[in-house]
């Protein structure tokens, strides 16, 4: 699972009011290489919750993102490269996603989060 | 690749390892390509963030990634854990319920091949198809950006099931139409003024559902 997906996910357990962001427990992180597309990154910059993104990147072992970001930084190749790498090239292979309100752990195995809810959570 | 009779079982029972692999077929790829056409994404050559809702094989990933977009694929069959070894770099797969759990207005389009009718099953008394469909379409509507489309290929059992699905989607705000011999349901977010002529669930020729549809549906199978 890449951080582009993590940044879009929230816990949808019944009764949870604010299930975003899910906390990451990383046991195994893989890195992949993808071609960068700056136009896509500009679009994603508008959608990404930046604080959640920085915290998640750190949980994945990547610490090169600035605490805060604004759209003028998209003119910088260095910033684009870091944004691209953190968003699309880091892959959570093993670990868990944890609901911020209930502490419920959703296991991640072979890169696939299992967010199927139990009967009483629906 | 033989014909498989249409059956009514919960996806977790039907899509076991053998069926999940069998479902990875050429016809599935064709259906995905058709669904992508119907999404009518802008021709600006910028990749989009798209959603694929499935209850079958992970093979979608290759077809999806070849289009250059980035995908979140939500599967509701645990068997996908076994089929999903060949992941593509542009596709993230997760197992989830039809409540989706995605943030508001972040998805540029959604497709679903032969998955939504599972929501119509009432496999035990605690499951209410209307409530499940409502939960699904509500969360889907919420996560799509304004003007985005969702395209479903559905194999409804009968006319009632088809109307159940369409009514549930329109109830939460989608505007919908049936295209291509009633195989595909196309839903649009937030463009009521443009789609007013199809707001009552008519197909491209303006026909409403009729009893004649039942004849076609009786002959449908999962593979053609």
mmCIF file with all atom_site columns, N, CA, C and O in Angstrom, chain B residues 32-73:
data_model
loop_
_atom_site.group_PDB
_atom_site.id
_atom_site.type_symbol
_atom_site.label_atom_id
_atom_site.label_alt_id
_atom_site.label_comp_id
_atom_site.label_asym_id
_atom_site.label_entity_id
_atom_site.label_seq_id
_atom_site.pdbx_PDB_ins_code
_atom_site.Cartn_x
_atom_site.Cartn_y
_atom_site.Cartn_z
_atom_site.occupancy
_atom_site.B_iso_or_equiv
_atom_site.pdbx_formal_charge
_atom_site.auth_seq_id
_atom_site.auth_comp_id
_atom_site.auth_asym_id
_atom_site.auth_atom_id
_atom_site.pdbx_PDB_model_num
ATOM 1   N N  . UNK B 1 32 ? -13.481 -4.117  -18.493 1.00 0.00 ? 32 UNK B N  1
ATOM 2   C CA . UNK B 1 32 ? -12.792 -2.999  -17.843 1.00 0.00 ? 32 UNK B CA 1
ATOM 3   C C  . UNK B 1 32 ? -12.542 -1.887  -18.846 1.00 0.00 ? 32 UNK B C  1
ATOM 4   O O  . UNK B 1 32 ? -12.743 -0.705  -18.558 1.00 0.00 ? 32 UNK B O  1
ATOM 5   N N  . UNK B 1 33 ? -12.108 -2.264  -20.043 1.00 0.00 ? 33 UNK B N  1
ATOM 6   C CA . UNK B 1 33 ? -11.843 -1.243  -21.053 1.00 0.00 ? 33 UNK B CA 1
ATOM 7   C C  . UNK B 1 33 ? -13.112 -0.478  -21.403 1.00 0.00 ? 33 UNK B C  1
ATOM 8   O O  . UNK B 1 33 ? -13.096 0.741   -21.577 1.00 0.00 ? 33 UNK B O  1
ATOM 9   N N  . UNK B 1 34 ? -14.225 -1.208  -21.499 1.00 0.00 ? 34 UNK B N  1
ATOM 10  C CA . UNK B 1 34 ? -15.493 -0.528  -21.792 1.00 0.00 ? 34 UNK B CA 1
ATOM 11  C C  . UNK B 1 34 ? -15.863 0.432   -20.673 1.00 0.00 ? 34 UNK B C  1
ATOM 12  O O  . UNK B 1 34 ? -16.313 1.549   -20.908 1.00 0.00 ? 34 UNK B O  1
ATOM 13  N N  . UNK B 1 35 ? -15.685 -0.032  -19.447 1.00 0.00 ? 35 UNK B N  1
ATOM 14  C CA . UNK B 1 35 ? -16.025 0.826   -18.307 1.00 0.00 ? 35 UNK B CA 1
ATOM 15  C C  . UNK B 1 35 ? -15.171 2.085   -18.319 1.00 0.00 ? 35 UNK B C  1
ATOM 16  O O  . UNK B 1 35 ? -15.651 3.188   -18.043 1.00 0.00 ? 35 UNK B O  1
ATOM 17  N N  . UNK B 1 36 ? -13.892 1.924   -18.672 1.00 0.00 ? 36 UNK B N  1
ATOM 18  C CA . UNK B 1 36 ? -13.014 3.093   -18.726 1.00 0.00 ? 36 UNK B CA 1
ATOM 19  C C  . UNK B 1 36 ? -13.477 4.086   -19.783 1.00 0.00 ? 36 UNK B C  1
ATOM 20  O O  . UNK B 1 36 ? -13.433 5.301   -19.578 1.00 0.00 ? 36 UNK B O  1
ATOM 21  N N  . UNK B 1 37 ? -13.927 3.570   -20.925 1.00 0.00 ? 37 UNK B N  1
ATOM 22  C CA . UNK B 1 37 ? -14.452 4.470   -21.961 1.00 0.00 ? 37 UNK B CA 1
ATOM 23  C C  . UNK B 1 37 ? -15.634 5.263   -21.413 1.00 0.00 ? 37 UNK B C  1
ATOM 24  O O  . UNK B 1 37 ? -15.761 6.468   -21.638 1.00 0.00 ? 37 UNK B O  1
ATOM 25  N N  . UNK B 1 38 ? -16.515 4.567   -20.706 1.00 0.00 ? 38 UNK B N  1
ATOM 26  C CA . UNK B 1 38 ? -17.732 5.210   -20.215 1.00 0.00 ? 38 UNK B CA 1
ATOM 27  C C  . UNK B 1 38 ? -17.457 6.204   -19.096 1.00 0.00 ? 38 UNK B C  1
ATOM 28  O O  . UNK B 1 38 ? -18.291 7.055   -18.798 1.00 0.00 ? 38 UNK B O  1
ATOM 29  N N  . UNK B 1 39 ? -16.278 6.083   -18.469 1.00 0.00 ? 39 UNK B N  1
ATOM 30  C CA . UNK B 1 39 ? -15.933 7.078   -17.458 1.00 0.00 ? 39 UNK B CA 1
ATOM 31  C C  . UNK B 1 39 ? -15.772 8.462   -18.072 1.00 0.00 ? 39 UNK B C  1
ATOM 32  O O  . UNK B 1 39 ? -15.899 9.473   -17.388 1.00 0.00 ? 39 UNK B O  1
ATOM 33  N N  . UNK B 1 40 ? -15.470 8.488   -19.383 1.00 0.00 ? 40 UNK B N  1
ATOM 34  C CA . UNK B 1 40 ? -15.351 9.764   -20.102 1.00 0.00 ? 40 UNK B CA 1
ATOM 35  C C  . UNK B 1 40 ? -14.407 10.718  -19.387 1.00 0.00 ? 40 UNK B C  1
ATOM 36  O O  . UNK B 1 40 ? -14.736 11.886  -19.163 1.00 0.00 ? 40 UNK B O  1
ATOM 37  N N  . UNK B 1 41 ? -13.239 10.217  -19.036 1.00 0.00 ? 41 UNK B N  1
ATOM 38  C CA . UNK B 1 41 ? -12.266 11.072  -18.361 1.00 0.00 ? 41 UNK B CA 1
ATOM 39  C C  . UNK B 1 41 ? -11.764 12.143  -19.324 1.00 0.00 ? 41 UNK B C  1
ATOM 40  O O  . UNK B 1 41 ? -11.666 11.900  -20.522 1.00 0.00 ? 41 UNK B O  1
ATOM 41  N N  . UNK B 1 42 ? -11.430 13.323  -18.804 1.00 0.00 ? 42 UNK B N  1
ATOM 42  C CA . UNK B 1 42 ? -10.932 14.385  -19.685 1.00 0.00 ? 42 UNK B CA 1
ATOM 43  C C  . UNK B 1 42 ? -9.656  13.956  -20.396 1.00 0.00 ? 42 UNK B C  1
ATOM 44  O O  . UNK B 1 42 ? -8.817  13.248  -19.839 1.00 0.00 ? 42 UNK B O  1
ATOM 45  N N  . UNK B 1 43 ? -9.523  14.378  -21.639 1.00 0.00 ? 43 UNK B N  1
ATOM 46  C CA . UNK B 1 43 ? -8.409  13.945  -22.475 1.00 0.00 ? 43 UNK B CA 1
ATOM 47  C C  . UNK B 1 43 ? -7.224  14.893  -22.311 1.00 0.00 ? 43 UNK B C  1
ATOM 48  O O  . UNK B 1 43 ? -6.706  15.439  -23.286 1.00 0.00 ? 43 UNK B O  1
ATOM 49  N N  . UNK B 1 44 ? -6.804  15.094  -21.058 1.00 0.00 ? 44 UNK B N  1
ATOM 50  C CA . UNK B 1 44 ? -5.729  16.052  -20.812 1.00 0.00 ? 44 UNK B CA 1
ATOM 51  C C  . UNK B 1 44 ? -4.390  15.372  -20.541 1.00 0.00 ? 44 UNK B C  1
ATOM 52  O O  . UNK B 1 44 ? -3.416  16.033  -20.199 1.00 0.00 ? 44 UNK B O  1
ATOM 53  N N  . UNK B 1 45 ? -4.349  14.053  -20.679 1.00 0.00 ? 45 UNK B N  1
ATOM 54  C CA . UNK B 1 45 ? -3.115  13.284  -20.489 1.00 0.00 ? 45 UNK B CA 1
ATOM 55  C C  . UNK B 1 45 ? -2.538  13.395  -19.084 1.00 0.00 ? 45 UNK B C  1
ATOM 56  O O  . UNK B 1 45 ? -1.368  13.086  -18.877 1.00 0.00 ? 45 UNK B O  1
ATOM 57  N N  . UNK B 1 46 ? -3.329  13.828  -18.133 1.00 0.00 ? 46 UNK B N  1
ATOM 58  C CA . UNK B 1 46 ? -2.879  13.832  -16.736 1.00 0.00 ? 46 UNK B CA 1
ATOM 59  C C  . UNK B 1 46 ? -3.483  12.612  -16.058 1.00 0.00 ? 46 UNK B C  1
ATOM 60  O O  . UNK B 1 46 ? -4.692  12.392  -16.158 1.00 0.00 ? 46 UNK B O  1
ATOM 61  N N  . UNK B 1 47 ? -2.669  11.800  -15.398 1.00 0.00 ? 47 UNK B N  1
ATOM 62  C CA . UNK B 1 47 ? -3.233  10.631  -14.707 1.00 0.00 ? 47 UNK B CA 1
ATOM 63  C C  . UNK B 1 47 ? -4.260  11.052  -13.661 1.00 0.00 ? 47 UNK B C  1
ATOM 64  O O  . UNK B 1 47 ? -4.173  12.139  -13.089 1.00 0.00 ? 47 UNK B O  1
ATOM 65  N N  . UNK B 1 48 ? -5.249  10.188  -13.437 1.00 0.00 ? 48 UNK B N  1
ATOM 66  C CA . UNK B 1 48 ? -6.292  10.438  -12.450 1.00 0.00 ? 48 UNK B CA 1
ATOM 67  C C  . UNK B 1 48 ? -6.164  9.437   -11.317 1.00 0.00 ? 48 UNK B C  1
ATOM 68  O O  . UNK B 1 48 ? -5.488  8.415   -11.446 1.00 0.00 ? 48 UNK B O  1
ATOM 69  N N  . UNK B 1 49 ? -6.822  9.758   -10.210 1.00 0.00 ? 49 UNK B N  1
ATOM 70  C CA . UNK B 1 49 ? -6.904  8.824   -9.085  1.00 0.00 ? 49 UNK B CA 1
ATOM 71  C C  . UNK B 1 49 ? -8.276  8.171   -9.142  1.00 0.00 ? 49 UNK B C  1
ATOM 72  O O  . UNK B 1 49 ? -9.297  8.832   -8.955  1.00 0.00 ? 49 UNK B O  1
ATOM 73  N N  . UNK B 1 50 ? -8.289  6.862   -9.417  1.00 0.00 ? 50 UNK B N  1
ATOM 74  C CA . UNK B 1 50 ? -9.537  6.162   -9.702  1.00 0.00 ? 50 UNK B CA 1
ATOM 75  C C  . UNK B 1 50 ? -9.746  5.013   -8.727  1.00 0.00 ? 50 UNK B C  1
ATOM 76  O O  . UNK B 1 50 ? -8.806  4.514   -8.103  1.00 0.00 ? 50 UNK B O  1
ATOM 77  N N  . UNK B 1 51 ? -10.996 4.603   -8.638  1.00 0.00 ? 51 UNK B N  1
ATOM 78  C CA . UNK B 1 51 ? -11.401 3.555   -7.713  1.00 0.00 ? 51 UNK B CA 1
ATOM 79  C C  . UNK B 1 51 ? -11.947 2.376   -8.506  1.00 0.00 ? 51 UNK B C  1
ATOM 80  O O  . UNK B 1 51 ? -12.703 2.563   -9.457  1.00 0.00 ? 51 UNK B O  1
ATOM 81  N N  . UNK B 1 52 ? -11.546 1.173   -8.133  1.00 0.00 ? 52 UNK B N  1
ATOM 82  C CA . UNK B 1 52 ? -12.097 -0.041  -8.731  1.00 0.00 ? 52 UNK B CA 1
ATOM 83  C C  . UNK B 1 52 ? -12.674 -0.879  -7.605  1.00 0.00 ? 52 UNK B C  1
ATOM 84  O O  . UNK B 1 52 ? -11.957 -1.231  -6.665  1.00 0.00 ? 52 UNK B O  1
ATOM 85  N N  . UNK B 1 53 ? -13.962 -1.168  -7.681  1.00 0.00 ? 53 UNK B N  1
ATOM 86  C CA . UNK B 1 53 ? -14.641 -1.936  -6.648  1.00 0.00 ? 53 UNK B CA 1
ATOM 87  C C  . UNK B 1 53 ? -14.912 -3.313  -7.220  1.00 0.00 ? 53 UNK B C  1
ATOM 88  O O  . UNK B 1 53 ? -15.632 -3.453  -8.203  1.00 0.00 ? 53 UNK B O  1
ATOM 89  N N  . UNK B 1 54 ? -14.313 -4.332  -6.618  1.00 0.00 ? 54 UNK B N  1
ATOM 90  C CA . UNK B 1 54 ? -14.381 -5.642  -7.245  1.00 0.00 ? 54 UNK B CA 1
ATOM 91  C C  . UNK B 1 54 ? -14.609 -6.722  -6.207  1.00 0.00 ? 54 UNK B C  1
ATOM 92  O O  . UNK B 1 54 ? -14.399 -6.517  -5.021  1.00 0.00 ? 54 UNK B O  1
ATOM 93  N N  . UNK B 1 55 ? -15.041 -7.877  -6.681  1.00 0.00 ? 55 UNK B N  1
ATOM 94  C CA . UNK B 1 55 ? -15.079 -9.026  -5.789  1.00 0.00 ? 55 UNK B CA 1
ATOM 95  C C  . UNK B 1 55 ? -14.575 -10.238 -6.544  1.00 0.00 ? 55 UNK B C  1
ATOM 96  O O  . UNK B 1 55 ? -15.085 -11.328 -6.423  1.00 0.00 ? 55 UNK B O  1
ATOM 97  N N  . UNK B 1 56 ? -13.542 -10.012 -7.322  1.00 0.00 ? 56 UNK B N  1
ATOM 98  C CA . UNK B 1 56 ? -13.010 -11.114 -8.099  1.00 0.00 ? 56 UNK B CA 1
ATOM 99  C C  . UNK B 1 56 ? -11.515 -11.056 -8.156  1.00 0.00 ? 56 UNK B C  1
ATOM 100 O O  . UNK B 1 56 ? -10.849 -10.731 -7.184  1.00 0.00 ? 56 UNK B O  1
ATOM 101 N N  . UNK B 1 57 ? -11.012 -11.288 -9.314  1.00 0.00 ? 57 UNK B N  1
ATOM 102 C CA . UNK B 1 57 ? -9.594  -11.509 -9.476  1.00 0.00 ? 57 UNK B CA 1
ATOM 103 C C  . UNK B 1 57 ? -8.798  -10.231 -9.407  1.00 0.00 ? 57 UNK B C  1
ATOM 104 O O  . UNK B 1 57 ? -9.261  -9.162  -9.760  1.00 0.00 ? 57 UNK B O  1
ATOM 105 N N  . UNK B 1 58 ? -7.588  -10.373 -9.002  1.00 0.00 ? 58 UNK B N  1
ATOM 106 C CA . UNK B 1 58 ? -6.666  -9.250  -8.937  1.00 0.00 ? 58 UNK B CA 1
ATOM 107 C C  . UNK B 1 58 ? -6.113  -8.895  -10.304 1.00 0.00 ? 58 UNK B C  1
ATOM 108 O O  . UNK B 1 58 ? -5.402  -7.927  -10.455 1.00 0.00 ? 58 UNK B O  1
ATOM 109 N N  . UNK B 1 59 ? -6.449  -9.696  -11.326 1.00 0.00 ? 59 UNK B N  1
ATOM 110 C CA . UNK B 1 59 ? -5.858  -9.450  -12.634 1.00 0.00 ? 59 UNK B CA 1
ATOM 111 C C  . UNK B 1 59 ? -6.215  -8.074  -13.184 1.00 0.00 ? 59 UNK B C  1
ATOM 112 O O  . UNK B 1 59 ? -5.562  -7.568  -14.074 1.00 0.00 ? 59 UNK B O  1
ATOM 113 N N  . UNK B 1 60 ? -7.291  -7.471  -12.672 1.00 0.00 ? 60 UNK B N  1
ATOM 114 C CA . UNK B 1 60 ? -7.643  -6.121  -13.101 1.00 0.00 ? 60 UNK B CA 1
ATOM 115 C C  . UNK B 1 60 ? -6.442  -5.199  -13.078 1.00 0.00 ? 60 UNK B C  1
ATOM 116 O O  . UNK B 1 60 ? -6.321  -4.305  -13.907 1.00 0.00 ? 60 UNK B O  1
ATOM 117 N N  . UNK B 1 61 ? -5.566  -5.405  -12.087 1.00 0.00 ? 61 UNK B N  1
ATOM 118 C CA . UNK B 1 61 ? -4.475  -4.479  -11.869 1.00 0.00 ? 61 UNK B CA 1
ATOM 119 C C  . UNK B 1 61 ? -3.665  -4.199  -13.109 1.00 0.00 ? 61 UNK B C  1
ATOM 120 O O  . UNK B 1 61 ? -3.315  -3.056  -13.389 1.00 0.00 ? 61 UNK B O  1
ATOM 121 N N  . UNK B 1 62 ? -3.394  -5.251  -13.880 1.00 0.00 ? 62 UNK B N  1
ATOM 122 C CA . UNK B 1 62 ? -2.562  -5.035  -15.058 1.00 0.00 ? 62 UNK B CA 1
ATOM 123 C C  . UNK B 1 62 ? -3.298  -4.177  -16.083 1.00 0.00 ? 62 UNK B C  1
ATOM 124 O O  . UNK B 1 62 ? -2.744  -3.235  -16.645 1.00 0.00 ? 62 UNK B O  1
ATOM 125 N N  . UNK B 1 63 ? -4.557  -4.522  -16.322 1.00 0.00 ? 63 UNK B N  1
ATOM 126 C CA . UNK B 1 63 ? -5.344  -3.734  -17.273 1.00 0.00 ? 63 UNK B CA 1
ATOM 127 C C  . UNK B 1 63 ? -5.488  -2.301  -16.785 1.00 0.00 ? 63 UNK B C  1
ATOM 128 O O  . UNK B 1 63 ? -5.377  -1.353  -17.553 1.00 0.00 ? 63 UNK B O  1
ATOM 129 N N  . UNK B 1 64 ? -5.741  -2.159  -15.477 1.00 0.00 ? 64 UNK B N  1
ATOM 130 C CA . UNK B 1 64 ? -5.916  -0.814  -14.938 1.00 0.00 ? 64 UNK B CA 1
ATOM 131 C C  . UNK B 1 64 ? -4.641  0.001   -15.103 1.00 0.00 ? 64 UNK B C  1
ATOM 132 O O  . UNK B 1 64 ? -4.667  1.149   -15.525 1.00 0.00 ? 64 UNK B O  1
ATOM 133 N N  . UNK B 1 65 ? -3.499  -0.609  -14.770 1.00 0.00 ? 65 UNK B N  1
ATOM 134 C CA . UNK B 1 65 ? -2.270  0.183   -14.762 1.00 0.00 ? 65 UNK B CA 1
ATOM 135 C C  . UNK B 1 65 ? -1.836  0.552   -16.172 1.00 0.00 ? 65 UNK B C  1
ATOM 136 O O  . UNK B 1 65 ? -1.167  1.554   -16.373 1.00 0.00 ? 65 UNK B O  1
ATOM 137 N N  . UNK B 1 66 ? -2.226  -0.256  -17.156 1.00 0.00 ? 66 UNK B N  1
ATOM 138 C CA . UNK B 1 66 ? -1.829  0.054   -18.524 1.00 0.00 ? 66 UNK B CA 1
ATOM 139 C C  . UNK B 1 66 ? -2.444  1.350   -19.022 1.00 0.00 ? 66 UNK B C  1
ATOM 140 O O  . UNK B 1 66 ? -2.016  1.896   -20.029 1.00 0.00 ? 66 UNK B O  1
ATOM 141 N N  . UNK B 1 67 ? -3.461  1.828   -18.334 1.00 0.00 ? 67 UNK B N  1
ATOM 142 C CA . UNK B 1 67 ? -4.076  3.086   -18.744 1.00 0.00 ? 67 UNK B CA 1
ATOM 143 C C  . UNK B 1 67 ? -3.377  4.305   -18.164 1.00 0.00 ? 67 UNK B C  1
ATOM 144 O O  . UNK B 1 67 ? -3.789  5.424   -18.424 1.00 0.00 ? 67 UNK B O  1
ATOM 145 N N  . UNK B 1 68 ? -2.358  4.071   -17.339 1.00 0.00 ? 68 UNK B N  1
ATOM 146 C CA . UNK B 1 68 ? -1.563  5.188   -16.847 1.00 0.00 ? 68 UNK B CA 1
ATOM 147 C C  . UNK B 1 68 ? -2.106  5.875   -15.617 1.00 0.00 ? 68 UNK B C  1
ATOM 148 O O  . UNK B 1 68 ? -1.433  6.726   -15.043 1.00 0.00 ? 68 UNK B O  1
ATOM 149 N N  . UNK B 1 69 ? -3.328  5.503   -15.190 1.00 0.00 ? 69 UNK B N  1
ATOM 150 C CA . UNK B 1 69 ? -3.892  6.159   -14.014 1.00 0.00 ? 69 UNK B CA 1
ATOM 151 C C  . UNK B 1 69 ? -3.434  5.472   -12.732 1.00 0.00 ? 69 UNK B C  1
ATOM 152 O O  . UNK B 1 69 ? -2.841  4.398   -12.767 1.00 0.00 ? 69 UNK B O  1
ATOM 153 N N  . UNK B 1 70 ? -3.724  6.108   -11.611 1.00 0.00 ? 70 UNK B N  1
ATOM 154 C CA . UNK B 1 70 ? -3.447  5.505   -10.310 1.00 0.00 ? 70 UNK B CA 1
ATOM 155 C C  . UNK B 1 70 ? -4.746  4.985   -9.735  1.00 0.00 ? 70 UNK B C  1
ATOM 156 O O  . UNK B 1 70 ? -5.765  5.673   -9.763  1.00 0.00 ? 70 UNK B O  1
ATOM 157 N N  . UNK B 1 71 ? -4.689  3.768   -9.193  1.00 0.00 ? 71 UNK B N  1
ATOM 158 C CA . UNK B 1 71 ? -5.906  3.088   -8.776  1.00 0.00 ? 71 UNK B CA 1
ATOM 159 C C  . UNK B 1 71 ? -5.867  2.676   -7.319  1.00 0.00 ? 71 UNK B C  1
ATOM 160 O O  . UNK B 1 71 ? -4.831  2.257   -6.805  1.00 0.00 ? 71 UNK B O  1
ATOM 161 N N  . UNK B 1 72 ? -7.024  2.791   -6.686  1.00 0.00 ? 72 UNK B N  1
ATOM 162 C CA . UNK B 1 72 ? -7.271  2.125   -5.420  1.00 0.00 ? 72 UNK B CA 1
ATOM 163 C C  . UNK B 1 72 ? -8.305  1.052   -5.718  1.00 0.00 ? 72 UNK B C  1
ATOM 164 O O  . UNK B 1 72 ? -9.409  1.356   -6.167  1.00 0.00 ? 72 UNK B O  1
ATOM 165 N N  . UNK B 1 73 ? -7.911  -0.201  -5.522  1.00 0.00 ? 73 UNK B N  1
ATOM 166 C CA . UNK B 1 73 ? -8.840  -1.288  -5.801  1.00 0.00 ? 73 UNK B CA 1
ATOM 167 C C  . UNK B 1 73 ? -9.336  -1.862  -4.484  1.00 0.00 ? 73 UNK B C  1
ATOM 168 O O  . UNK B 1 73 ? -8.536  -2.296  -3.658  1.00 0.00 ? 73 UNK B O  1
#
